[in-house]
Amino acid sequence: MSETTPLLSDPERAQNRRLSRLIQQDDDARSIVKSHVSVEEQAMAGSTIGERLAYNDYTTIDWLHDLVKDSHRLRNIHGNKSLRGQAIAIFDASSGWIAAALIGALTACVAYLVDIAAATVSDWKLGHCSTNPFATRESCCSSATSSSEPVTECAAFREWGDDYGMRFGVYVGLALVFGVISGGITMVTMSELPSAGVREAEGKDDGEEQEMVPAGKVMYMAAGSGIPEIKTILGGFVIPDFLSLKVLVVKAIGAVFAVSTGMCLGKEGPFVHISTCVGYLIASLFPKYRDNGRKMREMLSAACAAGLSVAFGAPIGGVLFSYEEISTYFPRKVLWRAFLCSAVAAMVLKELNPTGTGKLVLFETNYGTSYSAIHYLVFVVLGIAGGIFGGVFCKLNFLWSKTFRKYAIIKNYPVFEIFLIVLATALLQYPNPLIREPGDMIIKTLLVDCKTEDSVGSWVCQNEARTDGHWAYVGWLAYGTLAKLVLTIITFGIKVPSGVIIPALDAGALFGRLLGQYVSGISPGIFAMVGAAAFLAGVSRMTISLCVIMFELTGELEYVIPHMIAILVAKWVADALGKEGVYDLAQNVLGHPFLDLDHSLGNIQMQDVLVEELVPPEHTMEQITIHIPTSNKVRREVLEEKLVQLESRGLMDAGLVLVQNGQMLQGYLAEGELNFGLRELGKLYSKDAEVRLLGDAEEGDFDLSSFVDRTPMVVCAKAPMEYAVEMFGKLGLRHLMVTEEGTGRLVGVIIKKRLVAYLDGLKH
């Protein structure tokens, strides 16, 4: 007989053990959630929109959800009235300005290093400085003892050999080496995106409704200008690792060697990507940006301004470029921070002085002569030529990307394509003295005013001063214009860091200088300047920002009206040839999903369709719909099966729609949260457990109700399609529920990617 008497009976002890296990289970579940979900998200567990995980690869962010999340954060910070709490609130309010200033300063430092390195390495193709092999030709010659020597012929800079063949061979050889180096470095940023977009399923008979399936792709993160991808990111999509430190370093180094090849590309576009990388890395140090996709994009929009600011020494133009060309969401506070970011970048770059002039203006001109009313006709002609150039370039580059780059040897070996294009470029450009130099030097040469003392020794001015008709010089101008068009068409889109801004400016300056030979009484450099703006407007469709950039670039405020005329005409003509600019077409070629509200509405208004057009097929709706019983719980195996079906679609930002009582909408559970709940929280529960999706959780429940969005946005199936486009575009929705007219029953759910795929189909 036992000498002790138990205080509790066996059933009571079993009940206590069960309660302890349930309490431990709840604690473990809360711990797992806490490790994966931010504090602000946890505070929203009991709200109608629920908790969310961080956005995963190539999903769309939910702008409305992030707005509410930031409101929770602000209320939490400003609710603390203690001295420490007030200090934290002040720092939080000023953190955006601090981040903007840091981004501007660091972007300028990176740009300075790239500028100096690119100028030095590029000049190695032509020769070397005898006094300092790491000095550029311009700095080498400016430090020469004889200041009266022309920069192009100074003794301190020694060319490779005395004969033409030797110099030509070294030029081509080094260009090929630089191209291979740039391409090889870029290859290390190759990434396989799980799903870049969607396409229609193959194998369907005519008349059957097409199902949208994933269309994954390989992407080189450091290739190109990066502007199309940044537009996609600022439009609400998530591209993995695109703004990482590794990509920043590779982009900077790759841009140095890519520009040094002499190909028809520039480093100005990559500067926008570099500044956005800097913006992402700096903003990630601040929790309010790191944990909120909407807030992060505000800072990235400001960072874009710094990229153009350091590229052209155009701080105001940089802000306008970010607003006009790149950003989707640009409220007033973003404008102010972009202004600060751009100003700081310009200030720091001026002090670093990469050009050696001590000035921000890259191509300072002072023509001294003004234009008259008769010259307006010439500016219109330049605008027409720029529009035709831009329209032809966009169409042919799109065809080139869709045909030549689809060949297996080019698609699988992108460095081989780089080798071929560098070889073609060197062979075509070296014989022409006007386009042998790097792109920015070509512009500087063509904008020269031959009436000034600084033009002494200029090859351009020497030829224009000839009295024998200088037909050879005119021929070089025409040859240069055509060569730039052809070479830019085949170059844009290759797998090195590259932009299209400088080549377009070069071609326009060449054509403008050519046209200026036949206009008397005014400097041809004026037409070169206006022609450069017109050609870039035709290619990019920029307007206000480009006009501001041009007068900041040259310092010629007097010529704002000629620029405005040429830019407007160029845009009208280019739009008549094709509505999309180079960056819009690049997004199409690269397969990046992007909702362009202006173009999309224009296409939709010609269709006369209703929202019901986007309702998924019946079998798809069956896969993504969960019928919730009165217990508000669903068997785990059902959710596991639904998750597998969602993952097979590969869209990643899809989810399950919850209905009850005859298809009445109750909420939406995104795929990421469902995956987390079943794979992470599910480890604590048995395989046959029931999962709570609605209602108040009880102790020990396998509860996913806190992840359910119980107030998703809804639109009637009979609403015009314009409603859906406006809601996705202006509200930044991730998903939109479609209900039946009259009854309010759920009939479908639209995700942003499906809408983008539908709108893309209207373009073809």
Tab-separated table of N, CA, C and O in Angstrom, residues 122 125 171-172 174-184 186 224 254-268 405 414-430 435-440 442 483-484 486-504 506:
chain	number	residue	atom	x	y	z
A	122	SER	N	38.763	53.631	-70.984
A	122	SER	CA	38.350	53.890	-72.366
A	122	SER	C	39.490	54.479	-73.186
A	122	SER	O	39.691	54.109	-74.354
A	125	LYS	N	42.353	52.379	-75.148
A	125	LYS	CA	42.215	51.863	-76.512
A	125	LYS	C	42.973	52.730	-77.506
A	125	LYS	O	43.377	52.257	-78.578
A	171	TYR	N	43.130	49.117	-80.878
A	171	TYR	CA	41.786	49.617	-80.538
A	171	TYR	C	40.769	48.478	-80.535
A	171	TYR	O	40.011	48.292	-79.581
A	172	VAL	N	40.767	47.696	-81.620
A	172	VAL	CA	39.806	46.591	-81.734
A	172	VAL	C	40.095	45.515	-80.694
A	172	VAL	O	39.185	44.990	-80.039
A	174	LEU	N	41.656	45.672	-77.693
A	174	LEU	CA	41.306	46.057	-76.321
A	174	LEU	C	39.793	46.184	-76.150
A	174	LEU	O	39.263	45.857	-75.089
A	175	ALA	N	39.110	46.653	-77.180
A	175	ALA	CA	37.647	46.743	-77.101
A	175	ALA	C	37.049	45.353	-76.877
A	175	ALA	O	36.137	45.180	-76.055
A	176	LEU	N	37.565	44.353	-77.585
A	176	LEU	CA	37.072	42.981	-77.418
A	176	LEU	C	37.371	42.453	-76.012
A	176	LEU	O	36.534	41.797	-75.390
A	177	VAL	N	38.550	42.748	-75.514
A	177	VAL	CA	38.911	42.313	-74.158
A	177	VAL	C	37.982	42.945	-73.130
A	177	VAL	O	37.460	42.264	-72.233
A	178	PHE	N	37.756	44.246	-73.252
A	178	PHE	CA	36.866	44.933	-72.309
A	178	PHE	C	35.445	44.382	-72.389
A	178	PHE	O	34.763	44.240	-71.375
A	179	GLY	N	34.993	44.073	-73.617
A	179	GLY	CA	33.649	43.526	-73.776
A	179	GLY	C	33.491	42.172	-73.109
A	179	GLY	O	32.490	41.907	-72.436
A	180	VAL	N	34.491	41.307	-73.277
A	180	VAL	CA	34.440	39.979	-72.656
A	180	VAL	C	34.488	40.100	-71.137
A	180	VAL	O	33.775	39.382	-70.415
A	181	ILE	N	35.314	41.011	-70.631
A	181	ILE	CA	35.378	41.212	-69.177
A	181	ILE	C	34.031	41.678	-68.643
A	181	ILE	O	33.518	41.142	-67.650
A	182	SER	N	33.435	42.666	-69.299
A	182	SER	CA	32.143	43.189	-68.844
A	182	SER	C	31.068	42.112	-68.886
A	182	SER	O	30.293	41.941	-67.940
A	183	GLY	N	31.019	41.355	-70.003
A	183	GLY	CA	30.025	40.297	-70.121
A	183	GLY	C	30.253	39.186	-69.114
A	183	GLY	O	29.300	38.670	-68.512
A	184	GLY	N	31.515	38.812	-68.904
A	184	GLY	CA	31.814	37.752	-67.943
A	184	GLY	C	31.431	38.126	-66.527
A	184	GLY	O	30.888	37.297	-65.771
A	186	THR	N	29.093	40.279	-65.707
A	186	THR	CA	27.629	40.334	-65.648
A	186	THR	C	27.029	38.945	-65.471
A	186	THR	O	25.980	38.789	-64.830
A	224	GLY	N	21.839	45.435	-68.875
A	224	GLY	CA	20.963	46.514	-69.305
A	224	GLY	C	21.065	47.749	-68.428
A	224	GLY	O	21.962	47.891	-67.600
A	254	GLY	N	31.034	46.383	-64.226
A	254	GLY	CA	30.649	46.034	-65.588
A	254	GLY	C	30.419	47.251	-66.455
A	254	GLY	O	30.755	47.250	-67.652
A	255	ALA	N	29.853	48.318	-65.870
A	255	ALA	CA	29.598	49.543	-66.638
A	255	ALA	C	30.899	50.189	-67.090
A	255	ALA	O	30.986	50.736	-68.197
A	256	VAL	N	31.922	50.138	-66.240
A	256	VAL	CA	33.222	50.717	-66.599
A	256	VAL	C	33.756	50.077	-67.877
A	256	VAL	O	34.154	50.755	-68.831
A	257	PHE	N	33.781	48.746	-67.914
A	257	PHE	CA	34.343	48.051	-69.076
A	257	PHE	C	33.399	48.079	-70.272
A	257	PHE	O	33.850	48.096	-71.419
A	258	ALA	N	32.081	48.073	-70.027
A	258	ALA	CA	31.134	48.134	-71.141
A	258	ALA	C	31.265	49.463	-71.883
A	258	ALA	O	31.309	49.496	-73.124
A	259	VAL	N	31.317	50.562	-71.151
A	259	VAL	CA	31.470	51.877	-71.776
A	259	VAL	C	32.822	51.977	-72.475
A	259	VAL	O	32.939	52.581	-73.549
A	260	SER	N	33.832	51.353	-71.884
A	260	SER	CA	35.179	51.436	-72.443
A	260	SER	C	35.327	50.695	-73.763
A	260	SER	O	36.287	50.933	-74.495
A	261	THR	N	34.413	49.786	-74.094
A	261	THR	CA	34.476	49.094	-75.377
A	261	THR	C	34.222	50.045	-76.542
A	261	THR	O	34.644	49.779	-77.664
A	262	GLY	N	33.514	51.131	-76.283
A	262	GLY	CA	33.121	52.035	-77.360
A	262	GLY	C	31.790	51.669	-77.979
A	262	GLY	O	31.360	52.316	-78.939
A	263	MET	N	31.110	50.624	-77.450
A	263	MET	CA	29.798	50.267	-77.991
A	263	MET	C	28.810	51.415	-77.812
A	263	MET	O	29.021	52.309	-76.998
A	264	CYS	N	27.724	51.338	-78.556
A	264	CYS	CA	26.691	52.377	-78.483
A	264	CYS	C	25.845	52.152	-77.242
A	264	CYS	O	24.709	51.641	-77.309
A	265	LEU	N	26.379	52.520	-76.127
A	265	LEU	CA	25.699	52.424	-74.847
A	265	LEU	C	26.301	53.460	-73.916
A	265	LEU	O	27.344	54.044	-74.195
A	266	GLY	N	25.605	53.696	-72.817
A	266	GLY	CA	26.088	54.678	-71.862
A	266	GLY	C	25.956	54.171	-70.446
A	266	GLY	O	25.283	53.173	-70.187
A	267	LYS	N	26.592	54.859	-69.527
A	267	LYS	CA	26.519	54.482	-68.121
A	267	LYS	C	25.440	55.249	-67.375
A	267	LYS	O	25.237	55.018	-66.180
A	268	GLU	N	24.741	56.157	-68.053
A	268	GLU	CA	23.740	56.979	-67.386
A	268	GLU	C	22.544	56.155	-66.922
A	268	GLU	O	22.020	56.363	-65.836
A	405	ARG	N	18.049	37.282	-81.021
A	405	ARG	CA	18.402	36.812	-79.677
A	405	ARG	C	17.671	35.534	-79.279
A	405	ARG	O	17.864	35.036	-78.175
A	414	PRO	N	25.510	34.434	-74.156
A	414	PRO	CA	25.378	35.886	-74.349
A	414	PRO	C	26.708	36.613	-74.502
A	414	PRO	O	26.755	37.665	-75.140
A	415	VAL	N	27.801	36.054	-73.944
A	415	VAL	CA	29.103	36.709	-74.098
A	415	VAL	C	29.550	36.657	-75.555
A	415	VAL	O	30.244	37.564	-76.048
A	416	PHE	N	29.131	35.620	-76.284
A	416	PHE	CA	29.461	35.523	-77.708
A	416	PHE	C	28.790	36.655	-78.486
A	416	PHE	O	29.395	37.245	-79.400
A	417	GLU	N	27.542	36.970	-78.126
A	417	GLU	CA	26.859	38.103	-78.762
A	417	GLU	C	27.602	39.398	-78.481
A	417	GLU	O	27.765	40.247	-79.377
A	418	ILE	N	28.059	39.564	-77.250
A	418	ILE	CA	28.814	40.766	-76.888
A	418	ILE	C	30.073	40.872	-77.745
A	418	ILE	O	30.410	41.947	-78.260
A	419	PHE	N	30.764	39.749	-77.909
A	419	PHE	CA	31.983	39.718	-78.718
A	419	PHE	C	31.690	40.174	-80.146
A	419	PHE	O	32.414	41.005	-80.716
A	420	LEU	N	30.624	39.652	-80.744
A	420	LEU	CA	30.275	40.004	-82.120
A	420	LEU	C	29.939	41.487	-82.255
A	420	LEU	O	30.366	42.155	-83.207
A	421	ILE	N	29.161	42.013	-81.288
A	421	ILE	CA	28.729	43.414	-81.392
A	421	ILE	C	29.900	44.357	-81.134
A	421	ILE	O	30.018	45.406	-81.790
A	422	VAL	N	30.780	44.010	-80.201
A	422	VAL	CA	31.970	44.844	-79.979
A	422	VAL	C	32.825	44.875	-81.243
A	422	VAL	O	33.332	45.929	-81.653
A	423	LEU	N	32.990	43.714	-81.878
A	423	LEU	CA	33.793	43.647	-83.097
A	423	LEU	C	33.171	44.511	-84.190
A	423	LEU	O	33.865	45.310	-84.848
A	424	ALA	N	31.865	44.380	-84.397
A	424	ALA	CA	31.188	45.181	-85.415
A	424	ALA	C	31.291	46.669	-85.103
A	424	ALA	O	31.529	47.498	-85.997
A	425	THR	N	31.134	47.021	-83.839
A	425	THR	CA	31.197	48.432	-83.443
A	425	THR	C	32.578	49.013	-83.680
A	425	THR	O	32.720	50.119	-84.219
A	426	ALA	N	33.608	48.286	-83.274
A	426	ALA	CA	34.973	48.791	-83.439
A	426	ALA	C	35.323	48.954	-84.908
A	426	ALA	O	35.944	49.955	-85.319
A	427	LEU	N	34.920	47.994	-85.729
A	427	LEU	CA	35.237	48.065	-87.155
A	427	LEU	C	34.510	49.214	-87.854
A	427	LEU	O	35.041	49.836	-88.782
A	428	LEU	N	33.286	49.515	-87.403
A	428	LEU	CA	32.506	50.575	-88.031
A	428	LEU	C	32.844	51.961	-87.490
A	428	LEU	O	32.776	52.960	-88.222
A	429	GLN	N	33.205	52.050	-86.218
A	429	GLN	CA	33.388	53.365	-85.600
A	429	GLN	C	34.809	53.896	-85.716
A	429	GLN	O	34.993	55.120	-85.836
A	430	TYR	N	35.805	53.055	-85.654
A	430	TYR	CA	37.180	53.573	-85.627
A	430	TYR	C	37.545	54.395	-86.865
A	430	TYR	O	38.192	55.440	-86.740
A	435	ILE	N	33.111	59.464	-84.365
A	435	ILE	CA	32.468	58.506	-83.444
A	435	ILE	C	33.469	57.503	-82.870
A	435	ILE	O	33.075	56.485	-82.313
A	436	ARG	N	34.722	57.798	-82.972
A	436	ARG	CA	35.750	56.917	-82.421
A	436	ARG	C	35.844	57.059	-80.905
A	436	ARG	O	36.233	56.133	-80.204
A	437	GLU	N	35.479	58.222	-80.426
A	437	GLU	CA	35.605	58.525	-78.997
A	437	GLU	C	34.462	57.888	-78.203
A	437	GLU	O	33.461	57.443	-78.772
A	438	PRO	N	34.556	57.885	-76.855
A	438	PRO	CA	33.409	57.475	-76.022
A	438	PRO	C	32.214	58.397	-76.261
A	438	PRO	O	32.367	59.533	-76.725
A	439	GLY	N	31.011	57.924	-75.913
A	439	GLY	CA	29.781	58.644	-76.220
A	439	GLY	C	29.725	60.054	-75.690
A	439	GLY	O	29.292	60.986	-76.391
A	440	ASP	N	30.150	60.267	-74.443
A	440	ASP	CA	30.056	61.614	-73.880
A	440	ASP	C	31.045	62.567	-74.554
A	440	ASP	O	30.766	63.763	-74.709
A	442	ILE	N	31.857	62.388	-77.699
A	442	ILE	CA	31.258	62.709	-79.007
A	442	ILE	C	30.337	63.914	-78.872
A	442	ILE	O	30.375	64.852	-79.687
A	483	ALA	N	25.333	54.999	-88.593
A	483	ALA	CA	26.041	53.967	-87.818
A	483	ALA	C	25.512	53.909	-86.394
A	483	ALA	O	25.328	52.811	-85.824
A	484	LYS	N	25.242	55.057	-85.804
A	484	LYS	CA	24.703	55.073	-84.444
A	484	LYS	C	23.318	54.434	-84.385
A	484	LYS	O	22.999	53.718	-83.428
A	486	VAL	N	22.064	52.070	-86.436
A	486	VAL	CA	22.192	50.615	-86.617
A	486	VAL	C	22.837	49.968	-85.395
A	486	VAL	O	22.340	48.951	-84.875
A	487	LEU	N	23.925	50.534	-84.921
A	487	LEU	CA	24.649	49.922	-83.809
A	487	LEU	C	23.856	49.986	-82.509
A	487	LEU	O	23.912	49.062	-81.693
A	488	THR	N	23.100	51.063	-82.302
A	488	THR	CA	22.281	51.151	-81.084
A	488	THR	C	21.156	50.133	-81.118
A	488	THR	O	20.802	49.549	-80.089
A	489	ILE	N	20.596	49.897	-82.306
A	489	ILE	CA	19.522	48.896	-82.446
A	489	ILE	C	20.011	47.518	-82.021
A	489	ILE	O	19.334	46.807	-81.278
A	490	ILE	N	21.200	47.123	-82.467
A	490	ILE	CA	21.683	45.774	-82.168
A	490	ILE	C	22.362	45.686	-80.803
A	490	ILE	O	22.575	44.591	-80.295
A	491	THR	N	22.691	46.852	-80.217
A	491	THR	CA	23.404	46.838	-78.934
A	491	THR	C	22.455	46.841	-77.748
A	491	THR	O	22.675	46.116	-76.770
A	492	PHE	N	21.405	47.652	-77.799
A	492	PHE	CA	20.515	47.776	-76.654
A	492	PHE	C	19.879	46.425	-76.333
A	492	PHE	O	19.251	45.803	-77.185
A	493	GLY	N	20.073	45.982	-75.116
A	493	GLY	CA	19.527	44.704	-74.696
A	493	GLY	C	20.561	43.623	-74.518
A	493	GLY	O	20.227	42.518	-74.071
A	494	ILE	N	21.840	43.885	-74.852
A	494	ILE	CA	22.854	42.863	-74.634
A	494	ILE	C	23.150	42.738	-73.148
A	494	ILE	O	22.811	43.603	-72.346
A	495	LYS	N	23.807	41.666	-72.770
A	495	LYS	CA	23.952	41.303	-71.362
A	495	LYS	C	25.179	41.947	-70.732
A	495	LYS	O	26.094	41.292	-70.220
A	496	VAL	N	25.235	43.263	-70.792
A	496	VAL	CA	26.201	44.055	-70.046
A	496	VAL	C	25.461	45.262	-69.486
A	496	VAL	O	24.391	45.628	-69.989
A	497	PRO	N	25.987	45.912	-68.451
A	497	PRO	CA	25.355	47.151	-67.980
A	497	PRO	C	25.391	48.200	-69.083
A	497	PRO	O	26.462	48.529	-69.596
A	498	SER	N	24.233	48.688	-69.465
A	498	SER	CA	24.208	49.616	-70.602
A	498	SER	C	22.922	50.421	-70.590
A	498	SER	O	21.898	49.968	-70.099
A	499	GLY	N	23.010	51.608	-71.160
A	499	GLY	CA	21.836	52.468	-71.304
A	499	GLY	C	21.735	52.970	-72.725
A	499	GLY	O	22.679	52.833	-73.521
A	500	VAL	N	20.615	53.573	-73.049
A	500	VAL	CA	20.364	54.035	-74.413
A	500	VAL	C	20.394	55.561	-74.504
A	500	VAL	O	20.298	56.121	-75.595
A	501	ILE	N	20.564	56.243	-73.389
A	501	ILE	CA	20.468	57.704	-73.383
A	501	ILE	C	21.592	58.344	-74.185
A	501	ILE	O	21.360	59.174	-75.079
A	502	ILE	N	22.835	57.995	-73.890
A	502	ILE	CA	23.977	58.606	-74.571
A	502	ILE	C	23.991	58.294	-76.073
A	502	ILE	O	24.208	59.196	-76.897
A	503	PRO	N	23.773	57.028	-76.498
A	503	PRO	CA	23.734	56.784	-77.952
A	503	PRO	C	22.678	57.606	-78.677
A	503	PRO	O	22.918	58.080	-79.800
A	504	ALA	N	21.505	57.774	-78.069
A	504	ALA	CA	20.458	58.583	-78.696
A	504	ALA	C	20.895	60.040	-78.792
A	504	ALA	O	20.656	60.710	-79.815
A	506	ASP	N	23.982	61.058	-78.978
A	506	ASP	CA	25.040	61.105	-79.994
A	506	ASP	C	24.449	61.203	-81.393
A	506	ASP	O	24.864	62.044	-82.207
